[in-house]
mmCIF file of C-alpha atoms in Angstrom:
data_model
loop_
_atom_site.group_PDB
_atom_site.id
_atom_site.type_symbol
_atom_site.label_atom_id
_atom_site.label_comp_id
_atom_site.label_asym_id
_atom_site.label_seq_id
_atom_site.Cartn_x
_atom_site.Cartn_y
_atom_site.Cartn_z
ATOM 1 C CA ARG M 1 188.039 107.367 -168.192
ATOM 2 C CA THR M 2 184.358 108.015 -167.404
ATOM 3 C CA TYR M 3 185.416 109.719 -164.215
ATOM 4 C CA ALA M 4 187.830 112.009 -166.108
ATOM 5 C CA HIS M 5 185.137 112.823 -168.664
ATOM 6 C CA SER M 6 182.571 113.602 -165.921
ATOM 7 C CA LEU M 7 185.093 115.787 -164.149
ATOM 8 C CA SER M 8 185.777 117.657 -167.382
ATOM 9 C CA VAL M 9 182.036 118.217 -167.981
ATOM 10 C CA LEU M 10 181.596 119.470 -164.401
ATOM 11 C CA ARG M 11 184.522 121.866 -164.802
ATOM 12 C CA THR M 12 183.063 123.142 -168.073
ATOM 13 C CA ILE M 13 179.644 123.656 -166.427
ATOM 14 C CA GLY M 14 181.330 125.401 -163.494
ATOM 15 C CA VAL M 15 183.290 127.737 -165.775
ATOM 16 C CA LEU M 16 180.171 128.482 -167.847
ATOM 17 C CA GLY M 17 178.186 129.164 -164.659
ATOM 18 C CA LEU M 18 180.941 131.458 -163.408
ATOM 19 C CA LEU M 19 180.984 133.326 -166.729
ATOM 20 C CA ALA M 20 177.181 133.646 -166.647
ATOM 21 C CA GLY M 21 177.403 135.002 -163.086
ATOM 22 C CA VAL M 22 180.067 137.538 -164.067
ATOM 23 C CA GLY M 23 178.008 138.537 -167.111
ATOM 24 C CA ALA M 24 174.859 139.012 -165.013
ATOM 25 C CA THR M 25 176.817 141.038 -162.462
ATOM 26 C CA LEU M 26 178.261 143.285 -165.155
ATOM 27 C CA TRP M 27 174.793 143.750 -166.667
ATOM 28 C CA LEU M 28 173.388 144.711 -163.249
ATOM 29 C CA ILE M 29 176.216 147.146 -162.662
ATOM 30 C CA ARG M 30 175.645 148.817 -166.034
ATOM 31 C CA SER M 31 171.855 148.841 -165.777
ATOM 32 C CA VAL M 32 170.767 149.055 -162.163
ATOM 33 C CA VAL M 33 173.674 150.794 -160.475
ATOM 34 C CA ALA M 34 173.896 153.519 -163.113
ATOM 35 C CA ARG M 35 170.181 154.316 -162.802
ATOM 36 C CA THR M 36 170.359 154.185 -159.015
ATOM 37 C CA LYS M 37 173.229 156.702 -159.046
ATOM 38 C CA GLU M 38 171.285 158.908 -161.480
ATOM 39 C CA TYR M 39 168.252 158.863 -159.156
ATOM 40 C CA SER M 40 170.482 159.617 -156.190
ATOM 41 C CA ARG M 41 172.004 162.650 -157.948
ATOM 42 C CA PHE M 42 168.487 163.751 -158.906
ATOM 43 C CA ALA M 43 167.310 163.487 -155.286
ATOM 44 C CA THR M 44 170.323 165.519 -154.147
ATOM 45 C CA ARG M 45 169.509 168.282 -156.649
ATOM 46 C CA VAL M 46 165.872 168.330 -155.556
ATOM 47 C CA ALA M 47 166.874 168.465 -151.886
ATOM 48 C CA ALA M 48 169.053 171.472 -152.771
ATOM 49 C CA GLY M 49 165.962 173.241 -154.119
ATOM 50 C CA GLU M 50 166.174 172.543 -157.858
ATOM 51 C CA LEU M 51 162.492 171.763 -158.403
ATOM 52 C CA ASN M 52 162.610 172.441 -162.138
ATOM 53 C CA THR M 53 164.660 169.297 -162.800
ATOM 54 C CA ARG M 54 163.298 165.870 -163.727
ATOM 55 C CA VAL M 55 164.764 162.394 -163.994
ATOM 56 C CA ARG M 56 164.365 160.412 -167.228
ATOM 57 C CA PRO M 57 163.154 156.949 -166.276
ATOM 58 C CA ARG M 58 163.991 154.205 -168.736
ATOM 59 C CA GLY M 59 163.315 150.505 -168.691
ATOM 60 C CA HIS M 60 160.390 148.424 -167.533
ATOM 61 C CA ASP M 61 161.146 147.499 -163.962
ATOM 62 C CA GLU M 62 160.755 148.732 -160.401
ATOM 63 C CA LEU M 63 163.501 151.331 -160.846
ATOM 64 C CA THR M 64 161.559 152.856 -163.727
ATOM 65 C CA ASP M 65 158.506 153.071 -161.471
ATOM 66 C CA LEU M 66 160.704 154.722 -158.841
ATOM 67 C CA GLY M 67 161.853 157.306 -161.384
ATOM 68 C CA TRP M 68 158.266 158.207 -162.312
ATOM 69 C CA ALA M 69 157.369 158.400 -158.603
ATOM 70 C CA LEU M 70 160.304 160.752 -157.959
ATOM 71 C CA ASN M 71 159.138 163.025 -160.784
ATOM 72 C CA GLU M 72 155.600 163.028 -159.367
ATOM 73 C CA MET M 73 156.891 163.919 -155.905
ATOM 74 C CA VAL M 74 158.851 166.848 -157.319
ATOM 75 C CA ALA M 75 155.813 168.058 -159.263
ATOM 76 C CA ARG M 76 153.681 167.928 -156.119
ATOM 77 C CA GLY M 77 156.369 169.743 -154.165
ATOM 78 C CA GLU M 78 156.474 172.392 -156.863
ATOM 79 C CA GLY M 79 152.696 172.805 -156.610
ATOM 80 C CA ALA M 80 152.843 173.012 -152.829
ATOM 81 C CA ARG M 81 155.583 175.613 -153.014
ATOM 82 C CA GLY M 82 153.509 177.656 -155.483
ATOM 83 C CA TYR M 83 150.489 177.436 -153.190
ATOM 84 C CA GLU M 84 152.585 178.482 -150.216
ATOM 85 C CA THR M 85 153.926 181.455 -152.161
ATOM 86 C CA THR M 86 150.431 182.648 -153.075
ATOM 87 C CA GLN M 87 149.344 182.236 -149.454
ATOM 88 C CA TRP M 88 152.213 184.432 -148.242
ATOM 89 C CA GLU M 89 151.437 187.010 -150.921
ATOM 90 C CA PHE M 90 147.816 187.038 -149.766
ATOM 91 C CA ILE M 91 148.828 187.442 -146.127
ATOM 92 C CA ASP M 92 151.152 190.305 -147.048
ATOM 93 C CA ALA M 93 148.354 192.001 -149.021
ATOM 94 C CA LEU M 94 145.958 191.600 -146.094
ATOM 95 C CA GLN M 95 148.455 193.290 -143.786
ATOM 96 C CA VAL M 96 148.299 196.509 -145.796
ATOM 97 C CA SER M 97 144.581 196.593 -146.622
ATOM 98 C CA ASP M 98 142.872 199.669 -145.172
ATOM 99 C CA THR M 99 139.198 198.801 -145.251
ATOM 100 C CA GLU M 100 136.898 195.813 -144.964
ATOM 101 C CA ASP M 101 135.779 196.295 -148.567
ATOM 102 C CA GLU M 102 139.383 196.173 -149.734
ATOM 103 C CA THR M 103 139.896 193.009 -147.687
ATOM 104 C CA TYR M 104 136.803 191.370 -149.204
ATOM 105 C CA GLY M 105 138.082 192.206 -152.694
ATOM 106 C CA LEU M 106 141.489 190.710 -151.862
ATOM 107 C CA LEU M 107 139.833 187.549 -150.561
ATOM 108 C CA LYS M 108 137.692 187.247 -153.715
ATOM 109 C CA ARG M 109 140.673 187.678 -156.065
ATOM 110 C CA HIS M 110 142.838 185.312 -154.035
ATOM 111 C CA LEU M 111 140.234 182.545 -154.084
ATOM 112 C CA GLU M 112 139.486 182.982 -157.780
ATOM 113 C CA ARG M 113 143.204 182.795 -158.521
ATOM 114 C CA SER M 114 143.657 179.734 -156.297
ATOM 115 C CA ILE M 115 140.612 177.762 -157.483
ATOM 116 C CA PRO M 116 140.576 177.257 -161.263
ATOM 117 C CA ARG M 117 137.408 178.276 -163.130
ATOM 118 C CA SER M 118 135.744 179.692 -160.020
ATOM 119 C CA ALA M 119 133.512 182.666 -159.398
ATOM 120 C CA VAL M 120 133.656 183.803 -155.805
ATOM 121 C CA VAL M 121 131.192 185.881 -153.832
ATOM 122 C CA VAL M 122 132.264 186.851 -150.335
ATOM 123 C CA LEU M 123 129.398 186.854 -147.850
ATOM 124 C CA ASN M 124 129.325 188.616 -144.520
ATOM 125 C CA ARG M 125 127.167 187.613 -141.597
ATOM 126 C CA ASN M 126 125.066 190.533 -140.404
ATOM 127 C CA SER M 127 124.235 189.315 -136.907
ATOM 128 C CA SER M 128 121.976 192.244 -135.957
ATOM 129 C CA ALA M 129 119.738 191.681 -139.015
ATOM 130 C CA ASP M 130 120.261 187.896 -138.868
ATOM 131 C CA ARG M 131 121.128 187.633 -142.554
ATOM 132 C CA LEU M 132 123.913 187.028 -145.025
ATOM 133 C CA GLU M 133 125.027 189.920 -147.201
ATOM 134 C CA ALA M 134 127.206 189.885 -150.284
ATOM 135 C CA THR M 135 130.286 192.045 -149.785
ATOM 136 C CA THR M 136 131.557 191.554 -153.334
ATOM 137 C CA GLU M 137 129.739 191.899 -156.633
ATOM 138 C CA LEU M 138 127.143 189.238 -157.393
ATOM 139 C CA PRO M 139 127.170 187.686 -160.864
ATOM 140 C CA PRO M 140 123.826 188.781 -162.406
ATOM 141 C CA GLU M 141 123.053 185.375 -163.923
ATOM 142 C CA SER M 142 123.680 183.412 -160.722
ATOM 143 C CA GLY M 143 120.315 183.997 -159.036
ATOM 144 C CA LEU M 144 122.187 184.374 -155.763
ATOM 145 C CA ALA M 145 120.754 187.846 -155.106
ATOM 146 C CA GLU M 146 117.210 186.479 -154.861
ATOM 147 C CA ARG M 147 118.252 183.658 -152.553
ATOM 148 C CA LEU M 148 120.235 186.008 -150.295
ATOM 149 C CA ALA M 149 117.206 188.278 -149.804
ATOM 150 C CA THR M 150 115.624 185.731 -147.465
ATOM 151 C CA ALA M 151 118.735 183.818 -146.370
ATOM 152 C CA GLN M 152 119.711 183.633 -142.750
ATOM 153 C CA PRO M 153 123.210 182.673 -141.610
ATOM 154 C CA ARG M 154 122.008 179.257 -140.401
ATOM 155 C CA ASP M 155 120.715 178.554 -143.933
ATOM 156 C CA CYS M 156 124.317 178.285 -145.095
ATOM 157 C CA LEU M 157 125.741 174.812 -144.533
ATOM 158 C CA ALA M 158 129.236 176.258 -144.325
ATOM 159 C CA VAL M 159 128.149 178.507 -141.438
ATOM 160 C CA ARG M 160 126.165 175.759 -139.766
ATOM 161 C CA SER M 161 128.924 173.138 -139.964
ATOM 162 C CA ALA M 162 131.802 175.624 -139.578
ATOM 163 C CA ARG M 163 133.642 174.221 -142.603
ATOM 164 C CA PRO M 164 133.747 174.833 -146.368
ATOM 165 C CA HIS M 165 130.796 173.721 -148.438
ATOM 166 C CA GLU M 166 130.623 173.972 -152.233
ATOM 167 C CA GLU M 167 127.109 174.386 -153.571
#
């Protein structure tokens, strides 16, 4: 009789465990698989060039983090595509510029458009006079005109190191 009772309890535990397993599987299918398919469809749309779309992450797990990461990647790709577009527009404009002064003006406008809240002065190296000369208008309040009067090309860290320097 004890054996029959123990066997009955074991069967009940087995059935309950099986039901719990089926319930967990169904929950995973509804929760995880659905979101995974949504992210997959999103990635397919992005790969097809739809950069204006976003996924709506929900939950508090690794898949939610993946959704936010996918949105961030798309936003960065959108920014890179915008930058690339402005670069090609700049190159096209340079191709049709007639004079050096026009080219300097294009460079100034392009940089000011590309770098938020910037004021750009394009300098030209006058090798025969061994000095730097402003080729675009100097902002009157900058004090740059006074410093350029005695500046030599080697005084500029960007010239000396052959790379951009902001100061």
